[in-house]
mmCIF file of C-alpha atoms in Angstrom:
data_model
loop_
_atom_site.group_PDB
_atom_site.id
_atom_site.type_symbol
_atom_site.label_atom_id
_atom_site.label_comp_id
_atom_site.label_asym_id
_atom_site.label_seq_id
_atom_site.Cartn_x
_atom_site.Cartn_y
_atom_site.Cartn_z
ATOM 1 C CA MET G 12 -110.780 33.642 252.099
ATOM 2 C CA SER G 13 -110.115 35.960 249.627
ATOM 3 C CA ARG G 14 -110.381 38.755 251.732
ATOM 4 C CA THR G 15 -108.445 37.081 254.798
ATOM 5 C CA ILE G 16 -105.561 36.474 252.315
ATOM 6 C CA PHE G 17 -105.360 39.915 251.347
ATOM 7 C CA VAL G 18 -105.388 41.280 255.150
ATOM 8 C CA PHE G 19 -102.348 38.818 255.881
ATOM 9 C CA LEU G 20 -100.505 39.663 252.896
ATOM 10 C CA LEU G 21 -100.875 43.606 253.809
ATOM 11 C CA ILE G 22 -99.655 42.841 257.196
ATOM 12 C CA ALA G 23 -96.549 41.099 255.676
ATOM 13 C CA VAL G 24 -95.795 44.081 253.595
ATOM 14 C CA LEU G 25 -96.418 46.444 256.492
ATOM 15 C CA CYS G 26 -94.259 44.345 259.022
ATOM 16 C CA GLY G 27 -91.441 43.888 256.170
ATOM 17 C CA SER G 28 -91.443 47.584 255.596
ATOM 18 C CA ALA G 29 -90.980 48.630 259.453
ATOM 19 C CA PHE G 30 -88.168 45.905 259.942
ATOM 20 C CA SER G 31 -86.137 46.582 256.592
ATOM 21 C CA ASP G 32 -83.888 49.169 258.083
ATOM 22 C CA GLN G 33 -83.179 46.915 261.139
ATOM 23 C CA GLU G 34 -82.384 43.822 259.336
ATOM 24 C CA GLU G 35 -80.274 46.412 256.950
ATOM 25 C CA LEU G 36 -76.305 46.658 257.806
ATOM 26 C CA LYS G 37 -74.926 49.985 257.712
ATOM 27 C CA LEU G 38 -71.200 51.525 257.764
ATOM 28 C CA GLU G 39 -70.398 54.278 259.680
ATOM 29 C CA VAL G 40 -67.041 55.748 260.812
ATOM 30 C CA ILE G 41 -66.531 57.225 263.798
ATOM 31 C CA LYS G 42 -63.240 59.816 264.087
ATOM 32 C CA ILE G 43 -61.620 59.439 267.920
ATOM 33 C CA GLU G 44 -60.326 62.935 268.658
ATOM 34 C CA HIS G 45 -59.132 62.579 272.139
ATOM 35 C CA ARG G 46 -58.052 59.137 273.306
ATOM 36 C CA ASN G 47 -56.519 55.904 271.000
ATOM 37 C CA ALA G 48 -58.871 54.294 268.611
ATOM 38 C CA GLY G 49 -57.502 51.005 270.121
ATOM 39 C CA ASP G 50 -58.557 51.767 273.178
ATOM 40 C CA MET G 51 -62.216 52.313 272.484
ATOM 41 C CA ASN G 52 -62.469 48.983 270.479
ATOM 42 C CA PRO G 53 -63.827 46.984 273.598
ATOM 43 C CA ALA G 54 -66.390 49.600 274.756
ATOM 44 C CA ALA G 55 -67.592 49.033 270.659
ATOM 45 C CA LEU G 56 -67.503 45.705 270.522
ATOM 46 C CA HIS G 57 -69.812 45.350 274.030
ATOM 47 C CA HIS G 58 -72.682 46.847 271.519
ATOM 48 C CA LYS G 59 -72.267 45.277 268.437
ATOM 49 C CA SER G 60 -74.421 42.544 267.036
ATOM 50 C CA PRO G 61 -73.404 39.003 266.004
ATOM 51 C CA GLU G 62 -73.794 39.868 262.582
ATOM 52 C CA GLY G 63 -71.407 43.396 262.946
ATOM 53 C CA LYS G 64 -67.922 44.261 262.595
ATOM 54 C CA VAL G 65 -65.702 46.918 264.313
ATOM 55 C CA THR G 66 -62.319 47.196 262.385
ATOM 56 C CA VAL G 67 -59.741 49.952 263.934
ATOM 57 C CA ASP G 68 -57.905 52.019 261.498
ATOM 58 C CA THR G 69 -54.540 53.337 263.672
ATOM 59 C CA GLY G 70 -53.960 56.057 260.626
ATOM 60 C CA SER G 71 -56.915 58.236 261.136
ATOM 61 C CA ASN G 72 -57.400 56.811 264.565
ATOM 62 C CA SER G 73 -61.192 56.065 263.816
ATOM 63 C CA LEU G 74 -63.612 53.126 264.147
ATOM 64 C CA ILE G 75 -65.012 51.241 261.292
ATOM 65 C CA ILE G 76 -68.245 50.044 262.219
ATOM 66 C CA THR G 77 -70.546 47.503 260.169
ATOM 67 C CA ASP G 78 -73.814 47.205 262.115
ATOM 68 C CA TYR G 79 -77.541 47.722 262.359
ATOM 69 C CA LEU G 80 -78.534 51.376 263.316
ATOM 70 C CA SER G 81 -79.492 51.179 266.480
ATOM 71 C CA ASN G 82 -76.341 48.970 267.453
ATOM 72 C CA ILE G 83 -74.345 51.905 266.027
ATOM 73 C CA ALA G 84 -76.106 54.680 267.823
ATOM 74 C CA ASN G 85 -75.379 53.054 271.281
ATOM 75 C CA MET G 86 -71.404 52.631 270.008
ATOM 76 C CA THR G 87 -71.512 56.419 269.372
ATOM 77 C CA GLU G 88 -73.485 57.796 272.280
ATOM 78 C CA THR G 89 -70.673 55.410 274.550
ATOM 79 C CA ILE G 90 -67.455 56.512 272.415
ATOM 80 C CA ARG G 91 -68.528 59.945 272.649
ATOM 81 C CA THR G 92 -69.086 59.726 276.438
ATOM 82 C CA LEU G 93 -65.360 58.124 276.675
ATOM 83 C CA ASP G 94 -63.667 60.275 274.334
ATOM 84 C CA VAL G 95 -62.725 63.241 276.585
ATOM 85 C CA PRO G 96 -58.826 64.966 276.652
ATOM 86 C CA VAL G 97 -56.787 62.969 278.927
ATOM 87 C CA LYS G 98 -55.672 65.249 281.813
ATOM 88 C CA GLN G 99 -52.175 66.250 281.811
ATOM 89 C CA VAL G 100 -49.797 65.839 285.171
ATOM 90 C CA GLY G 101 -46.700 67.813 285.375
ATOM 91 C CA ILE G 102 -44.408 66.451 288.035
ATOM 92 C CA ARG G 103 -41.005 68.229 289.650
ATOM 93 C CA VAL G 104 -38.828 65.783 291.124
ATOM 94 C CA VAL G 105 -35.787 67.218 293.411
ATOM 95 C CA MET G 106 -32.872 65.011 294.561
ATOM 96 C CA ALA G 107 -30.938 65.980 297.749
ATOM 97 C CA GLU G 108 -28.143 64.206 300.138
ATOM 98 C CA ALA G 109 -29.183 64.991 303.848
ATOM 99 C CA ASP G 110 -28.326 64.557 307.318
ATOM 100 C CA SER G 111 -30.298 63.512 310.312
ATOM 101 C CA VAL G 112 -30.531 66.861 311.437
ATOM 102 C CA PHE G 113 -32.044 68.202 307.959
ATOM 103 C CA LEU G 114 -34.682 65.336 308.317
ATOM 104 C CA LYS G 115 -35.344 66.283 311.790
ATOM 105 C CA GLU G 116 -36.037 69.691 310.799
ATOM 106 C CA ILE G 117 -38.381 68.990 308.281
ATOM 107 C CA GLY G 118 -40.276 66.679 310.475
ATOM 108 C CA MET G 119 -39.607 63.481 308.314
ATOM 109 C CA LYS G 120 -39.906 60.634 310.623
ATOM 110 C CA THR G 121 -41.441 57.774 308.521
ATOM 111 C CA GLY G 122 -40.461 56.355 305.250
ATOM 112 C CA HIS G 123 -42.540 58.790 303.300
ATOM 113 C CA VAL G 124 -44.467 62.143 303.972
ATOM 114 C CA ILE G 125 -46.529 64.322 301.912
ATOM 115 C CA TYR G 126 -46.608 68.248 302.204
ATOM 116 C CA PRO G 127 -48.962 70.794 301.129
ATOM 117 C CA PRO G 128 -47.806 73.783 299.162
ATOM 118 C CA ARG G 129 -47.212 75.929 302.503
ATOM 119 C CA LYS G 130 -45.616 73.468 304.343
ATOM 120 C CA PHE G 131 -43.231 72.371 301.276
ATOM 121 C CA LYS G 132 -42.252 76.062 301.064
ATOM 122 C CA PRO G 133 -40.430 75.959 303.900
ATOM 123 C CA VAL G 134 -38.590 72.834 303.398
ATOM 124 C CA LEU G 135 -37.554 74.353 299.760
ATOM 125 C CA GLU G 136 -36.129 77.465 301.816
ATOM 126 C CA LEU G 137 -34.356 75.297 304.237
ATOM 127 C CA LEU G 138 -32.885 73.354 301.146
ATOM 128 C CA ASP G 139 -31.649 76.434 299.370
ATOM 129 C CA THR G 140 -29.575 77.474 302.070
ATOM 130 C CA GLY G 141 -27.494 74.073 301.601
ATOM 131 C CA ARG G 142 -27.062 73.851 305.608
ATOM 132 C CA ASN G 143 -27.345 70.190 306.540
ATOM 133 C CA ALA G 144 -28.342 69.625 303.288
ATOM 134 C CA LYS G 145 -27.404 69.610 299.508
ATOM 135 C CA MET G 146 -29.232 69.753 296.163
ATOM 136 C CA LEU G 147 -28.175 67.109 293.776
ATOM 137 C CA SER G 148 -30.380 67.639 290.751
ATOM 138 C CA GLU G 149 -33.826 69.012 289.843
ATOM 139 C CA MET G 150 -35.942 68.168 286.699
ATOM 140 C CA GLN G 151 -39.231 68.250 285.648
ATOM 141 C CA ILE G 152 -41.660 66.119 283.130
ATOM 142 C CA ARG G 153 -45.618 66.442 281.919
ATOM 143 C CA THR G 154 -46.944 63.210 281.350
ATOM 144 C CA PRO G 155 -51.078 62.170 280.723
ATOM 145 C CA SER G 156 -52.942 60.458 283.217
ATOM 146 C CA ASN G 157 -52.285 56.786 283.683
ATOM 147 C CA LYS G 158 -49.368 56.753 281.754
ATOM 148 C CA PRO G 159 -46.157 55.416 283.011
ATOM 149 C CA ALA G 160 -42.596 57.392 283.251
ATOM 150 C CA GLU G 161 -39.170 57.125 283.792
ATOM 151 C CA LEU G 162 -36.747 59.914 284.891
ATOM 152 C CA ARG G 163 -32.837 59.122 285.694
ATOM 153 C CA VAL G 164 -32.077 61.441 288.774
ATOM 154 C CA ALA G 165 -28.794 60.855 288.669
ATOM 155 C CA GLN G 166 -25.592 60.600 286.337
ATOM 156 C CA GLU G 167 -24.069 56.870 285.952
ATOM 157 C CA GLU G 168 -21.018 55.866 287.682
ATOM 158 C CA ILE G 169 -18.060 56.041 285.827
ATOM 159 C CA PHE G 170 -14.962 53.556 286.639
ATOM 160 C CA VAL G 171 -11.689 52.899 285.787
ATOM 161 C CA PRO G 172 -11.482 51.169 282.352
ATOM 162 C CA THR G 173 -11.093 47.030 282.392
ATOM 163 C CA VAL G 174 -8.408 45.296 280.148
ATOM 164 C CA MET G 175 -8.644 42.052 278.812
ATOM 165 C CA MET G 176 -6.203 40.251 276.897
ATOM 166 C CA PHE G 177 -6.922 38.565 273.811
ATOM 167 C CA PRO G 178 -4.877 36.499 271.572
ATOM 168 C CA GLY G 179 -3.033 38.713 268.668
ATOM 169 C CA GLY G 180 -3.121 41.873 270.895
ATOM 170 C CA ARG G 181 -5.378 43.110 273.756
ATOM 171 C CA ALA G 182 -8.936 45.227 273.874
ATOM 172 C CA VAL G 183 -9.838 48.133 276.323
ATOM 173 C CA LEU G 184 -13.519 47.942 277.377
ATOM 174 C CA SER G 185 -14.929 51.135 278.500
ATOM 175 C CA GLY G 186 -15.553 51.141 282.094
ATOM 176 C CA GLU G 187 -18.891 53.189 281.750
ATOM 177 C CA ARG G 188 -21.434 51.560 283.656
ATOM 178 C CA GLU G 189 -25.067 51.884 284.025
ATOM 179 C CA ALA G 190 -25.887 52.875 287.313
ATOM 180 C CA GLY G 191 -27.398 55.560 289.080
ATOM 181 C CA ALA G 192 -30.776 56.524 290.638
ATOM 182 C CA PHE G 193 -33.683 56.315 288.740
ATOM 183 C CA LEU G 194 -37.580 56.563 289.247
ATOM 184 C CA GLU G 195 -40.357 55.328 287.741
ATOM 185 C CA VAL G 196 -44.042 56.935 288.161
ATOM 186 C CA LEU G 197 -47.213 56.231 287.240
ATOM 187 C CA PRO G 198 -49.545 59.376 288.164
ATOM 188 C CA VAL G 199 -53.721 58.821 287.540
ATOM 189 C CA VAL G 200 -55.724 61.798 287.916
ATOM 190 C CA ASN G 201 -58.968 60.922 290.189
ATOM 191 C CA ASP G 202 -62.504 62.271 289.614
ATOM 192 C CA ASP G 203 -62.053 64.689 292.561
ATOM 193 C CA ASP G 204 -58.545 65.874 290.906
ATOM 194 C CA THR G 205 -56.440 63.840 293.376
ATOM 195 C CA ILE G 206 -53.684 62.000 291.980
ATOM 196 C CA THR G 207 -52.889 58.488 292.978
ATOM 197 C CA ILE G 208 -49.041 58.243 292.494
ATOM 198 C CA ILE G 209 -47.235 54.584 291.768
ATOM 199 C CA LEU G 210 -43.429 55.235 291.847
ATOM 200 C CA ARG G 211 -40.669 52.718 292.031
ATOM 201 C CA PRO G 212 -37.439 55.070 293.209
ATOM 202 C CA SER G 213 -34.280 52.524 292.527
ATOM 203 C CA VAL G 214 -30.800 53.719 293.548
ATOM 204 C CA SER G 215 -27.650 51.316 292.113
ATOM 205 C CA GLY G 216 -23.853 51.497 292.176
ATOM 206 C CA PHE G 217 -20.983 49.286 292.674
ATOM 207 C CA ARG G 218 -18.830 47.617 295.384
ATOM 208 C CA GLY G 219 -15.544 47.245 294.508
ATOM 209 C CA SER G 220 -14.949 46.515 290.816
ATOM 210 C CA ASN G 221 -17.502 43.983 289.820
ATOM 211 C CA VAL G 222 -20.302 44.024 292.827
ATOM 212 C CA LYS G 223 -23.060 45.945 291.767
ATOM 213 C CA TYR G 224 -26.117 46.715 294.250
ATOM 214 C CA GLU G 225 -29.616 48.083 294.025
ATOM 215 C CA ARG G 226 -32.415 48.962 296.377
ATOM 216 C CA SER G 227 -35.965 49.750 295.412
ATOM 217 C CA ALA G 228 -39.048 50.125 296.946
ATOM 218 C CA LEU G 229 -42.782 50.086 295.648
ATOM 219 C CA ILE G 230 -44.699 53.359 297.048
ATOM 220 C CA GLN G 231 -48.620 53.900 296.387
ATOM 221 C CA VAL G 232 -50.049 56.983 297.535
ATOM 222 C CA ILE G 233 -53.223 59.723 297.341
ATOM 223 C CA MET G 234 -52.051 63.358 296.582
ATOM 224 C CA GLY G 235 -53.910 66.676 296.153
ATOM 225 C CA SER G 236 -52.992 68.473 293.116
ATOM 226 C CA GLY G 237 -49.595 70.424 294.173
ATOM 227 C CA ASP G 238 -48.937 68.240 296.945
ATOM 228 C CA THR G 239 -45.279 67.224 297.535
ATOM 229 C CA LEU G 240 -44.094 63.548 298.600
ATOM 230 C CA ALA G 241 -40.705 63.211 300.370
ATOM 231 C CA ILE G 242 -38.898 59.805 300.320
ATOM 232 C CA GLY G 243 -36.307 59.051 302.812
ATOM 233 C CA ALA G 244 -33.959 56.678 302.910
ATOM 234 C CA VAL G 245 -33.853 55.096 299.291
ATOM 235 C CA ASP G 246 -30.001 55.015 298.585
ATOM 236 C CA THR G 247 -27.722 53.268 300.986
ATOM 237 C CA VAL G 248 -26.287 55.291 304.153
ATOM 238 C CA LYS G 249 -23.279 57.332 303.431
ATOM 239 C CA LYS G 250 -20.713 58.121 305.738
ATOM 240 C CA ILE G 251 -18.923 61.271 305.512
ATOM 241 C CA THR G 252 -15.356 61.092 307.513
ATOM 242 C CA THR G 253 -14.147 64.932 308.637
ATOM 243 C CA LYS G 254 -11.369 65.973 310.622
ATOM 244 C CA GLN G 255 -12.315 68.100 313.702
ATOM 245 C CA LYS G 256 -9.813 70.293 315.601
ATOM 246 C CA THR G 257 -10.096 71.446 318.866
ATOM 247 C CA SER G 258 -8.458 74.549 319.851
ATOM 248 C CA MET G 259 -8.094 77.103 322.213
ATOM 249 C CA LEU G 260 -6.863 80.813 321.127
ATOM 250 C CA GLY G 261 -6.367 79.416 317.877
ATOM 251 C CA VAL G 262 -4.069 76.708 318.669
ATOM 252 C CA PRO G 263 -4.715 73.200 317.854
ATOM 253 C CA LEU G 264 -4.747 71.195 320.586
ATOM 254 C CA SER G 265 -6.121 67.868 319.320
ATOM 255 C CA GLU G 266 -7.278 66.264 315.972
ATOM 256 C CA GLY G 267 -10.289 63.548 316.035
ATOM 257 C CA GLU G 268 -12.695 62.342 313.207
ATOM 258 C CA LEU G 269 -16.380 62.945 312.887
ATOM 259 C CA GLU G 270 -18.467 60.342 310.982
ATOM 260 C CA GLU G 271 -21.580 62.126 309.639
ATOM 261 C CA GLU G 272 -24.453 59.678 308.001
ATOM 262 C CA ARG G 273 -26.097 61.253 304.776
ATOM 263 C CA LYS G 274 -28.708 59.744 303.064
ATOM 264 C CA MET G 275 -30.626 60.469 299.726
ATOM 265 C CA VAL G 276 -33.976 62.189 299.785
ATOM 266 C CA MET G 277 -36.557 62.807 296.854
ATOM 267 C CA PHE G 278 -38.873 65.531 296.894
ATOM 268 C CA LEU G 279 -41.443 64.501 294.052
ATOM 269 C CA THR G 280 -44.078 67.412 293.571
ATOM 270 C CA ALA G 281 -47.521 66.673 291.076
ATOM 271 C CA ALA G 282 -49.853 69.058 289.812
ATOM 272 C CA VAL G 283 -52.761 68.578 287.415
ATOM 273 C CA ILE G 284 -52.732 70.596 284.432
ATOM 274 C CA ASP G 285 -55.269 71.984 282.620
#
């Protein structure tokens, strides 16, 4: 009987020694190098034991973990897999005003067209000539993948100040109002280095003195790095009226009115930056 009790006690001691490390909670600090520690928190919590705890320290961009060693090891492996540099996307936007002749010359028959670099070069050359199109603005930004950005691609409109009368005097209100062309863009770099672009171009202005209008669209496309997305008819159709003279030997014979339709065209080039 005493021998049986000795063997039982020996097994109990050995088992207790084997599982002592597992049963003891450890403290570990994991420094996040490339991402936001808060974004890594769900991945860590996925491996947390019921007794464990994960705290985000925003000051040092770290995760403070209290858990069993095996759980901490799993958290560390997962976090190191996810904590990689975020790819950057360079975006160039060119706004232009063009007529139907220009749109036909560049082969733009639908609401949007994607040009690879070699096919967009002739479009830029044609735009630079100023014939049938006029470049209004150009800007460039750089943003991390999966992070939205907003661009103001046209100046706000200025109007004659509105005067309102108040008892004891009068007040002059500023005539500057928020209107123009804007672009909200969300680029996401895919595993094959193509770019999914989600964008919302919008154009706003005023009809008369008090009526504001706004037109917008929501577009999602997949582009190759370096490709250019052309979007047409974002703005309202503008009609430009000019006088046209018909003459013979330099002598004016008649005058007429020529109406020319012009539309806003946006060219967005996106490229992955290493």
